[in-house]
mmCIF file of C-alpha atoms and ligand atoms in Angstrom:
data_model
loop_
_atom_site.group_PDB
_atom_site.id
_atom_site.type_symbol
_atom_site.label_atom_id
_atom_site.label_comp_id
_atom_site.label_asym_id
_atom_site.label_seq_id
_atom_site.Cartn_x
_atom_site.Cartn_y
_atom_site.Cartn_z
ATOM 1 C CA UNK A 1 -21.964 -23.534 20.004
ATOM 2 C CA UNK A 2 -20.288 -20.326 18.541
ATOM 3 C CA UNK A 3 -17.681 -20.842 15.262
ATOM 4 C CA UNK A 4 -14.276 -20.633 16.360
ATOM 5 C CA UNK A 5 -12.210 -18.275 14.223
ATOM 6 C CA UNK A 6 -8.820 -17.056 14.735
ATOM 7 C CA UNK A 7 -7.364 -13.344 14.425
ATOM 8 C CA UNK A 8 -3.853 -13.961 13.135
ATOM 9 C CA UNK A 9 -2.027 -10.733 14.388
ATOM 10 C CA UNK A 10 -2.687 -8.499 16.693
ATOM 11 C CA UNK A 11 -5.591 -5.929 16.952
ATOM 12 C CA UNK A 12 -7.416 -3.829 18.895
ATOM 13 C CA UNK A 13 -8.825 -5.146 21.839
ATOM 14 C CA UNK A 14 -12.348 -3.641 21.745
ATOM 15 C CA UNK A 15 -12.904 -5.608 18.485
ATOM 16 C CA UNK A 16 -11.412 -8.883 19.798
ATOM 17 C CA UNK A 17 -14.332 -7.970 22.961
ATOM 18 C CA UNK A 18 -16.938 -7.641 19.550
ATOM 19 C CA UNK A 19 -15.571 -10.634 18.046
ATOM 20 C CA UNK A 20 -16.367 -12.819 21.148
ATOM 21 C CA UNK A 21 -19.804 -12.063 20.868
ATOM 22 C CA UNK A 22 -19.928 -13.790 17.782
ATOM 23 C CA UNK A 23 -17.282 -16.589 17.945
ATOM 24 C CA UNK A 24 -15.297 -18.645 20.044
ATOM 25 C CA UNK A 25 -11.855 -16.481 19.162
ATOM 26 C CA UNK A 26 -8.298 -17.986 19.360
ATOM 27 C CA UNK A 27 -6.379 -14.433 19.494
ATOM 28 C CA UNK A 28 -2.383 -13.236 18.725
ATOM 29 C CA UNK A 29 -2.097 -10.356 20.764
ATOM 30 C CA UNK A 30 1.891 -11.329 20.985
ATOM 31 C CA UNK A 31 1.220 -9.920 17.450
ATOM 32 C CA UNK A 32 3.577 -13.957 16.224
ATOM 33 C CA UNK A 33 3.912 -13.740 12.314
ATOM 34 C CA UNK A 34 3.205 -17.373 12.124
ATOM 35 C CA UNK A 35 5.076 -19.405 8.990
ATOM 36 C CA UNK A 36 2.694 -20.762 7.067
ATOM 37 C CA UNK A 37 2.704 -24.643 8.382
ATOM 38 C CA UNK A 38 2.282 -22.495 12.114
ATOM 39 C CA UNK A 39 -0.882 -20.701 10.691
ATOM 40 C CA UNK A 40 -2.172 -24.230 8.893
ATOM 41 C CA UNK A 41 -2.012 -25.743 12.571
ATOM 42 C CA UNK A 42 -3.833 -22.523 14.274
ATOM 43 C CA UNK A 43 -6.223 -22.561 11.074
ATOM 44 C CA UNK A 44 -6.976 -26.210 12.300
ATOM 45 C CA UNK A 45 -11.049 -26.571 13.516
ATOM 46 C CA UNK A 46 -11.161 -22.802 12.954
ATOM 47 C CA UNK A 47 -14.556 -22.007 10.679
ATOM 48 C CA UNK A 48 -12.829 -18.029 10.062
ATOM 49 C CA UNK A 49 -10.082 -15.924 10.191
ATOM 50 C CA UNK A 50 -9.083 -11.976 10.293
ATOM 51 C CA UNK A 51 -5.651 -11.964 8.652
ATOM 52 C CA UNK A 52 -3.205 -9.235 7.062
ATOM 53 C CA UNK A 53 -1.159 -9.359 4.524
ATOM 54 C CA UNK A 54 1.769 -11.859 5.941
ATOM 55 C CA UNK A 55 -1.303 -14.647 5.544
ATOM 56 C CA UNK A 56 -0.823 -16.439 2.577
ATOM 57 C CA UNK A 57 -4.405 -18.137 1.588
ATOM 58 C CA UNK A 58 -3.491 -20.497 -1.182
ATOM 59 C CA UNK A 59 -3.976 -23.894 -1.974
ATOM 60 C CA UNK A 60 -1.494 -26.091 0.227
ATOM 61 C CA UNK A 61 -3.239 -24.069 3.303
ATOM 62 C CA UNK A 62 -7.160 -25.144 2.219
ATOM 63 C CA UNK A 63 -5.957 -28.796 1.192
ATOM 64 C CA UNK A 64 -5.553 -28.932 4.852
ATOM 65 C CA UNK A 65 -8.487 -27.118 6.352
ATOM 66 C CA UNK A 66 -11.776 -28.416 5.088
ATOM 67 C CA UNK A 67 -13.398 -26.665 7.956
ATOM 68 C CA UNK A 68 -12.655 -23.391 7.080
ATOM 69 C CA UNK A 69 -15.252 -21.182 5.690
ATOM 70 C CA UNK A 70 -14.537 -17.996 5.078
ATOM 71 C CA UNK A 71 -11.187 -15.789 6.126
ATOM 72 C CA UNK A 72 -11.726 -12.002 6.031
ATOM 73 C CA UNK A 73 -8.587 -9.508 5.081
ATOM 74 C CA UNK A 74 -7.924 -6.304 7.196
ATOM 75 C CA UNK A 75 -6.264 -4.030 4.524
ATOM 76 C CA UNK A 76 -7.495 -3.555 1.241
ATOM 77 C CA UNK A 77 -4.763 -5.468 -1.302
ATOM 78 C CA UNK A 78 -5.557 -8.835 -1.428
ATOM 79 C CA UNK A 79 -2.519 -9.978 -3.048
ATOM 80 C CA UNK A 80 -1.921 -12.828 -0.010
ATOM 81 C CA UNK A 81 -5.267 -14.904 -1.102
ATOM 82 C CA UNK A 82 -5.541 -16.877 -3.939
ATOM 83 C CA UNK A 83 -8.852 -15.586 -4.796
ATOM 84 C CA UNK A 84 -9.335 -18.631 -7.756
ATOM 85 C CA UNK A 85 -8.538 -21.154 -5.453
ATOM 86 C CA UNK A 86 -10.358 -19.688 -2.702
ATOM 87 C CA UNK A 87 -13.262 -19.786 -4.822
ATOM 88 C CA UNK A 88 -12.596 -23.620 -6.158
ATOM 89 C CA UNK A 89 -12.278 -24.522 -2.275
ATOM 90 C CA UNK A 90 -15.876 -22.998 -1.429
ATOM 91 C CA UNK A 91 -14.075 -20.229 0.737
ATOM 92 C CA UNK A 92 -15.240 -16.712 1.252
ATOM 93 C CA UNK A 93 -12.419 -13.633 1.524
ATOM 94 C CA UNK A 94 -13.211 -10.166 1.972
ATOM 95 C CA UNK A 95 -11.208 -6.825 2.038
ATOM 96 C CA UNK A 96 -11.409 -3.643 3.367
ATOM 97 C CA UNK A 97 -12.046 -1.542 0.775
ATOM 98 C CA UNK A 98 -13.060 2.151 0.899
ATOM 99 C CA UNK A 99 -12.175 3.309 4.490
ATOM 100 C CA UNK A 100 -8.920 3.906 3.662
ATOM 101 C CA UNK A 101 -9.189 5.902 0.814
ATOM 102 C CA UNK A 102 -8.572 9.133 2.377
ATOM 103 C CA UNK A 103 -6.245 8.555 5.208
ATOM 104 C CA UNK A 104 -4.118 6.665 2.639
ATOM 105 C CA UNK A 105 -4.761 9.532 -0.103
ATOM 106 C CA UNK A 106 -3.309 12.110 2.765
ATOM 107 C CA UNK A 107 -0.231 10.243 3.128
ATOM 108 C CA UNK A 108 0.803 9.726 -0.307
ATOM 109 C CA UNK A 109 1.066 13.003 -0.130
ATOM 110 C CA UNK A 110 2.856 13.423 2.862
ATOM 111 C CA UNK A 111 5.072 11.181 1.482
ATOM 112 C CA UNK A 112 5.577 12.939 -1.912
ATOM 113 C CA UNK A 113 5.938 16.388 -0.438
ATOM 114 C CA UNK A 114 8.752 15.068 1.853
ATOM 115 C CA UNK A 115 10.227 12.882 -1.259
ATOM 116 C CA UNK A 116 10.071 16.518 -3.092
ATOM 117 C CA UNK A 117 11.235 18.586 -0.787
ATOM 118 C CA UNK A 118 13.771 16.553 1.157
ATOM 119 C CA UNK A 119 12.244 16.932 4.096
ATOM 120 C CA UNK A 120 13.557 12.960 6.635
ATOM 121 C CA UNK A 121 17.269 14.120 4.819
ATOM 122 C CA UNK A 122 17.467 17.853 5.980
ATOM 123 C CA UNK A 123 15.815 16.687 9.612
ATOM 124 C CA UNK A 124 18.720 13.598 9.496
ATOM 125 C CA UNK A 125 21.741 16.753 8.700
ATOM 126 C CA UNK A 126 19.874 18.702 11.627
ATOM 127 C CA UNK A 127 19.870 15.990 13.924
ATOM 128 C CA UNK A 128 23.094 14.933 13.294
ATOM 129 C CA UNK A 129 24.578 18.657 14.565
ATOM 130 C CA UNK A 130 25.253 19.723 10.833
ATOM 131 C CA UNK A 131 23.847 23.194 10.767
ATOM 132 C CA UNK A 132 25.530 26.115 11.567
ATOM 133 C CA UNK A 133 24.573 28.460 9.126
ATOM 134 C CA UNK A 134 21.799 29.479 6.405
ATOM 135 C CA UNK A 135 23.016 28.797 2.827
ATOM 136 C CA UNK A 136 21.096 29.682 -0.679
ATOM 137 C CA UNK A 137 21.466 26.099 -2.059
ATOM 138 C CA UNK A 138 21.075 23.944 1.090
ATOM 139 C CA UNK A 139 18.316 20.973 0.388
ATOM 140 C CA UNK A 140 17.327 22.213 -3.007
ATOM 141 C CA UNK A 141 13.704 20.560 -3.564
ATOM 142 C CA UNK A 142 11.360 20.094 -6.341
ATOM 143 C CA UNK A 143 8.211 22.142 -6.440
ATOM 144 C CA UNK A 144 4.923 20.764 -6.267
ATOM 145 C CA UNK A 145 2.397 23.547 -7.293
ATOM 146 C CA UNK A 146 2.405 24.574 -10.860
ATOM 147 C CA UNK A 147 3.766 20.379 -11.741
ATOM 148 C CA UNK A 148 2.655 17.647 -13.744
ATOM 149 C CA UNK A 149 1.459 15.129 -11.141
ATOM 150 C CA UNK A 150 1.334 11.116 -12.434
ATOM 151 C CA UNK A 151 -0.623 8.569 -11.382
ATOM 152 C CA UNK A 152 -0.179 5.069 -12.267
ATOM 153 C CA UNK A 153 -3.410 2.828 -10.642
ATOM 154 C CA UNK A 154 -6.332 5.295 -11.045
ATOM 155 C CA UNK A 155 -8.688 3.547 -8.595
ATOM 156 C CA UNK A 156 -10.320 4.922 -5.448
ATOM 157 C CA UNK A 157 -6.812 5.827 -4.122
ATOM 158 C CA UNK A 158 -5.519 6.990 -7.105
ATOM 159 C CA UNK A 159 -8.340 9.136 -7.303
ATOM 160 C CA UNK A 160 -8.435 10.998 -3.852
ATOM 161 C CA UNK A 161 -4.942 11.692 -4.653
ATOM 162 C CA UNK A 162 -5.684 13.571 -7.939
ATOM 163 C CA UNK A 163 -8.710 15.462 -6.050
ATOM 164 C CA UNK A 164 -6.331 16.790 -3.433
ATOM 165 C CA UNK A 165 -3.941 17.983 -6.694
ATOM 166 C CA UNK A 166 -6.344 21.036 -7.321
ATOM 167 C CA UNK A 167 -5.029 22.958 -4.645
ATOM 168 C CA UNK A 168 -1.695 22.812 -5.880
ATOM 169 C CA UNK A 169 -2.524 24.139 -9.365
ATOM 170 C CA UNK A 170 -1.245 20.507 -10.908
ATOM 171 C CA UNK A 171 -2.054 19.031 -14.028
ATOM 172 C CA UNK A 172 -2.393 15.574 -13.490
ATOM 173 C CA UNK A 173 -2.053 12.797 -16.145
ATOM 174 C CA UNK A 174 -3.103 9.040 -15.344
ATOM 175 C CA UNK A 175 -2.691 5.398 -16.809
ATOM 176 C CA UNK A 176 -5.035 2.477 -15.428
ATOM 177 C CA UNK A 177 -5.874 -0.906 -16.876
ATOM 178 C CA UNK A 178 -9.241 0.940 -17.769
ATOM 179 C CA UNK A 179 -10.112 5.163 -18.575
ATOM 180 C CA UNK A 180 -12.802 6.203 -16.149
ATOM 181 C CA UNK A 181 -15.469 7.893 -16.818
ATOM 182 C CA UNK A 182 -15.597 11.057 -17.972
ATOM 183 C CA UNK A 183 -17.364 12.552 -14.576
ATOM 184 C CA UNK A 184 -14.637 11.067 -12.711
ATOM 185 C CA UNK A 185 -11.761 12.744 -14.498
ATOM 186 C CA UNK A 186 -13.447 15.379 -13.803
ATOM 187 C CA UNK A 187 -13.558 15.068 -10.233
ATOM 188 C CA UNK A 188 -10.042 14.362 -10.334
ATOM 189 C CA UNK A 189 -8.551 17.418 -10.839
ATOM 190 C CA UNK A 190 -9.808 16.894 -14.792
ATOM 191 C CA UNK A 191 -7.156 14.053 -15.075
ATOM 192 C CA UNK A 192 -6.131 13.156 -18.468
ATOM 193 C CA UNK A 193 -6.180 9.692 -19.274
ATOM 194 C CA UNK A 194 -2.286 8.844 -21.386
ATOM 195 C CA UNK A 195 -0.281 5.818 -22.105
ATOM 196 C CA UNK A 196 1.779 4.449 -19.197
ATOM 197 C CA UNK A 197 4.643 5.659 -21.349
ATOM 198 C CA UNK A 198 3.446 8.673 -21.706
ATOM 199 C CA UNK A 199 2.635 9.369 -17.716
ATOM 200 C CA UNK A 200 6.519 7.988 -17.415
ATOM 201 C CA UNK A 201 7.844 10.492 -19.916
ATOM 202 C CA UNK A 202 5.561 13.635 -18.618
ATOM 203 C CA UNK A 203 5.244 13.203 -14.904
ATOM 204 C CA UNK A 204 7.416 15.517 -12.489
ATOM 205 C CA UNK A 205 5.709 13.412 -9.680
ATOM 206 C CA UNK A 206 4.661 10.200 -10.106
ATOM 207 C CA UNK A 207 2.431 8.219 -7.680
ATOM 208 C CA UNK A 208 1.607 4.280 -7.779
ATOM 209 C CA UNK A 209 -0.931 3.344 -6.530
ATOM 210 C CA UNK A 210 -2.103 0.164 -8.446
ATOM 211 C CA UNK A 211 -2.904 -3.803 -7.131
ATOM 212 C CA UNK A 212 -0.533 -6.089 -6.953
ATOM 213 C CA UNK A 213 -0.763 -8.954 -9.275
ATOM 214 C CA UNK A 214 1.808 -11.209 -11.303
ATOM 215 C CA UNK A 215 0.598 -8.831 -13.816
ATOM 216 C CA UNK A 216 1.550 -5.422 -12.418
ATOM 217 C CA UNK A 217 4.819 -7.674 -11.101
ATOM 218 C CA UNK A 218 7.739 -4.696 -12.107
ATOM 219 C CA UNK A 219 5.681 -2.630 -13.606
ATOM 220 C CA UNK A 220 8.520 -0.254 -12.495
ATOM 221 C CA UNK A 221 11.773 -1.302 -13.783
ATOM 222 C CA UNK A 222 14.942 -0.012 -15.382
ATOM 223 C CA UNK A 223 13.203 0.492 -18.862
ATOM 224 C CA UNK A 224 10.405 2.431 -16.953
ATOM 225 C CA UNK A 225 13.113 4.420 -14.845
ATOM 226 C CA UNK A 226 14.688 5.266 -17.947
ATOM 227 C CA UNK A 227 12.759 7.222 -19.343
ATOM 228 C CA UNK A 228 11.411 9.306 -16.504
ATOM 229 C CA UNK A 229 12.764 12.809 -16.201
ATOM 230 C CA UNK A 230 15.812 13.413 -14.434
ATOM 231 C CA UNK A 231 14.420 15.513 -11.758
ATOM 232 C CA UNK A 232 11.289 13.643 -11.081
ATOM 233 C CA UNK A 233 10.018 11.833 -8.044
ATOM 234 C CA UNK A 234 8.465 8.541 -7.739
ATOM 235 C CA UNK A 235 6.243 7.367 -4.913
ATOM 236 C CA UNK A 236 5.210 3.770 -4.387
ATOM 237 C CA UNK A 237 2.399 3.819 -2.190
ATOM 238 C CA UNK A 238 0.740 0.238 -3.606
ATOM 239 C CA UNK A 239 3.142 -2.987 -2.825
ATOM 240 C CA UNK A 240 6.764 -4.370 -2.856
ATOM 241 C CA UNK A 241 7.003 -5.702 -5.848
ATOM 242 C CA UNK A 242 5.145 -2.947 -8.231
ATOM 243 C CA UNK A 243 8.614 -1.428 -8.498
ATOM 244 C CA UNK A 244 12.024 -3.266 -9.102
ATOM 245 C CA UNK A 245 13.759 -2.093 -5.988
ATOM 246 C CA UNK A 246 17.077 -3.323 -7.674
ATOM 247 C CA UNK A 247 16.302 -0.766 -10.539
ATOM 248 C CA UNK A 248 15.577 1.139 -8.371
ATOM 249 C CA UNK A 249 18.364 1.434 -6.502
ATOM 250 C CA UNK A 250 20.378 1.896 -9.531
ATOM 251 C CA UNK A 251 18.639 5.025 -10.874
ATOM 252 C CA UNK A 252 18.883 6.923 -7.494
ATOM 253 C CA UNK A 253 22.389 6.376 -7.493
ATOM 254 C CA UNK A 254 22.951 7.336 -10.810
ATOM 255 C CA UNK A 255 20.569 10.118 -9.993
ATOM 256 C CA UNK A 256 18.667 8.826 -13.360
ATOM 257 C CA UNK A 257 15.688 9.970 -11.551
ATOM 258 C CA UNK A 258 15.640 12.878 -8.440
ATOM 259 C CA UNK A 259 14.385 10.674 -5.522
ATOM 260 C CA UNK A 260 11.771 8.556 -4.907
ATOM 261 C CA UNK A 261 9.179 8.303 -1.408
ATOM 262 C CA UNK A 262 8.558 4.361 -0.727
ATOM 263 C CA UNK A 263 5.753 2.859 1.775
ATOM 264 C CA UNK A 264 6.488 -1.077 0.250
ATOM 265 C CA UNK A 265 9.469 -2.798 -0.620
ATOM 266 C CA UNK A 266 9.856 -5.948 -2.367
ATOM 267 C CA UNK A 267 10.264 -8.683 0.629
ATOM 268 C CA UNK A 268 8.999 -6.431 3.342
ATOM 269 C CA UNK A 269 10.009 -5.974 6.142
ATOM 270 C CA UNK A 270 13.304 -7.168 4.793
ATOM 271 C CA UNK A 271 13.976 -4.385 2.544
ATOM 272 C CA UNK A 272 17.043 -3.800 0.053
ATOM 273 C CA UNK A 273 19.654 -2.522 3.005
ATOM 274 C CA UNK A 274 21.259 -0.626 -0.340
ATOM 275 C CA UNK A 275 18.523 2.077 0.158
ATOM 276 C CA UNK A 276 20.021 3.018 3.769
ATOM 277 C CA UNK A 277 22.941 4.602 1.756
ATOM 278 C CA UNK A 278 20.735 6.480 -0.222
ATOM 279 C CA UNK A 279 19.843 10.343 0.603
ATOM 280 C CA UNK A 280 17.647 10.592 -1.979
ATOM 281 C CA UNK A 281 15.190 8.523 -0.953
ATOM 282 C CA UNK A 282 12.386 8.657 1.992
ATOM 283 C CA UNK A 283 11.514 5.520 3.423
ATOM 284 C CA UNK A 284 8.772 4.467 5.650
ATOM 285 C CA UNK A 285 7.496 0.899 6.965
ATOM 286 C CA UNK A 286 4.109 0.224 5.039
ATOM 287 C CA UNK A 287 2.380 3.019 7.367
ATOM 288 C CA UNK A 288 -0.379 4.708 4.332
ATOM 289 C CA UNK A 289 -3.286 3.636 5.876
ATOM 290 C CA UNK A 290 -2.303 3.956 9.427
ATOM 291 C CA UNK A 291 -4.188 6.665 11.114
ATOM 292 C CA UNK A 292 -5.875 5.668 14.595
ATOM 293 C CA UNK A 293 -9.680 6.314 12.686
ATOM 294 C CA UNK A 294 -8.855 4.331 9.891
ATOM 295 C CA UNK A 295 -6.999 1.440 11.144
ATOM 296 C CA UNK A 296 -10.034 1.118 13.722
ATOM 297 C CA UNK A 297 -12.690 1.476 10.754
ATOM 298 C CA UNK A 298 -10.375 -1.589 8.945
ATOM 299 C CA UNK A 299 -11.044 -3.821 11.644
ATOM 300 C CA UNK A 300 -14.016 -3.370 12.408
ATOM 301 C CA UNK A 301 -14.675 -3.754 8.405
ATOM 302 C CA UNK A 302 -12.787 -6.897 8.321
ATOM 303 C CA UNK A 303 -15.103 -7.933 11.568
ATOM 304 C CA UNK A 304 -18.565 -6.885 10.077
ATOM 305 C CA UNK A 305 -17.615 -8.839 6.751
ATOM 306 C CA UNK A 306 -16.525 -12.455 8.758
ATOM 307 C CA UNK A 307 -20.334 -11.668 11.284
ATOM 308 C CA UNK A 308 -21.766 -11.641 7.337
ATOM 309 C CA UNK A 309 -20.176 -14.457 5.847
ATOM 310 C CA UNK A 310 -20.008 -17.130 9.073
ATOM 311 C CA UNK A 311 -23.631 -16.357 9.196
ATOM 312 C CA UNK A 312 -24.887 -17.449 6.085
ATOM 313 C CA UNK A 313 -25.060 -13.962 4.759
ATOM 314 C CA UNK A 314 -23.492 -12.015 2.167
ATOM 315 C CA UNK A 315 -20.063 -9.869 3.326
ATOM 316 C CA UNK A 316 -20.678 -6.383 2.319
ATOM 317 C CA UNK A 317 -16.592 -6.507 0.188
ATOM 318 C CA UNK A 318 -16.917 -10.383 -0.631
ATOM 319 C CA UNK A 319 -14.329 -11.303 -3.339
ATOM 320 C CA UNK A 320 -15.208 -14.392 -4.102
ATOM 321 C CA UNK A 321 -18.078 -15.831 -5.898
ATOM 322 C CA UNK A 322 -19.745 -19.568 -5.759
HETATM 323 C C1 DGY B 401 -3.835 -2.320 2.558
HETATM 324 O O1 DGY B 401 -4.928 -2.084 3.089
HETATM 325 O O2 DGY B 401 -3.731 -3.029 1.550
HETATM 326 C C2 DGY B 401 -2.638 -1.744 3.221
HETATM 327 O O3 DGY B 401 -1.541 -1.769 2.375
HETATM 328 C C3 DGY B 401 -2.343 -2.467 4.511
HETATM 329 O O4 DGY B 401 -1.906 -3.756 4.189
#
């Protein structure tokens, strides 16, 4: 008899058809974000699962499900498993490491050029029948080429980012829990490894793109935003809760800092509705890694790593270890 697994949102059919090769699969094509005593019950018998981020994977969930063996994440944060307890409970979790690098490298800058050069506010004064006529100082931006570009989380990400800096003529400055190596600073656009202070302080353009953890938790706040300059941007491509959207809030207003691009908010997708007042500030719902390619190369990850690990074998982005 094949394993039965669940996939707890929606994906794309042709890997629910691969799948079913493999496992007796319970699907969610109505795409239900189930609460977590709804996903414990679904969970129930199941020896998998292929979950996002609205999964939480903690303890209260695996007291229940002593059948489950392994539950495989399609994104690459991992901040909805408890990876220790996980571990304790004898459960494999993978990730999805890698194959987003570039798509989500591409749209951090998107999302930074638009955050610089106000591009969603001039298309909302457009739309909105406000132009009539060409003025000198309409939508006054921030340049990118020539700038100091910041990057807070210097990991694969991080580092496609930097790379794509060199055609800009930036200078890019970095802070990560650890320097990389010198070959890799290199690569990136020679970044220069400084104190997270010290990116703050410098940065015209600052980028984060670090994990989530209780660590990390506001690594952003009004301290942080203080002592940015007053005309820089800030882009959060990494998760709600990296930056304190309060804060946040606060210094746009004040126009403490000049705008800021955001992919994550803190309680997405119930976001601060403050920020809808806000024209200094692009806003987009958690899209970074969502090109067709690359959300199809994500599942299909998350797919290959559950066929490992339900069959004895080792996923090729395990996370756990026992
Ligand atoms: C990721 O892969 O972590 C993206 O943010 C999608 O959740």
């Amino acid at each position: 008899m094949k394993p039965a697994i669940l996939v707890a949102r929606a994906v794309f059919p042709e890997v629910l058809h691969r799948l079913s090769a493999h496992f007796e699969v319970e699907s969610n094509q109505d795409d239900v974000v189930f609460t977590p005593s709804e996903l414990i019950e679904k969970l129930r018998g199941k020896a998998g699962a292929i979950t996002t981020s609205s999964a939480r994977i903690n303890r209260e969930l695996l007291q229940q499900l002593p059948n489950l063996k392994m539950v495989a994440n399609m994104a690459v944060g991992y901040d909805n498993f408890d990876v220790a307890v996980m571990t304790e409970f004898g459960v494999k979790a993978s990730n999805t490491p890698d194959v987003l690098n570039e798509t989500t490298a591409d749209f951090g800058w998107a999302l930074m050029m638009a955050t610089a050069r106000r591009i969603t506010e001039a298309e909302h004064w457009l739309r909105d029948g406000q132009w009539h006529k060409w003025r000198y100082d309409y939508f006054l931006g921030a340049d990118l080429h020539g700038s100091t570009l910041g990057i807070i989380g210097m990991g694969r990400i991080g580092q496609a980012i930097a790379r794509r800096s060199t055609g800009f003529n930036m200078r890019v400055i970095y802070h990560n829990r650890s320097r990389l190596a010198p070959e890799q600073e290199a690569f990136a656009n020679n970044a220069q490894y400084v104190s997270k202070d010290e990116v703050l302080r410098q940065a015209d353009h600052l980028m984060l793109i670090l994990p989530y953890s209780p660590a990390s938790h506001h690594t952003i706040g009004a301290a942080e935003l203080a002592i940015m300059k007053p005309t820089a941007t800030l882009t959060n491509l990494a998760r709600g809760g990296i930056v304190d959207d309060k804060a946040l809030i606060v210094a746009l207003r004040n126009k403490q800092i000049a705008a800021a691009g955001l992919d994550v908010f803190e309680n997405e997708p119930k976001f601060d509705p403050d920020f809808l007042g806000l024209n200094n500030v692009v806003l987009t719902p958690h899209i970074a890694s969502a090109s067709e390619a690359t959300r199809r190369a994500m599942a299909n990850c998350a797919v290959d790593n559950l066929i490992a690990g339900l069959s004895g074998a080792t996923p090729p982005n395990l996370l756990t270890s026992f």
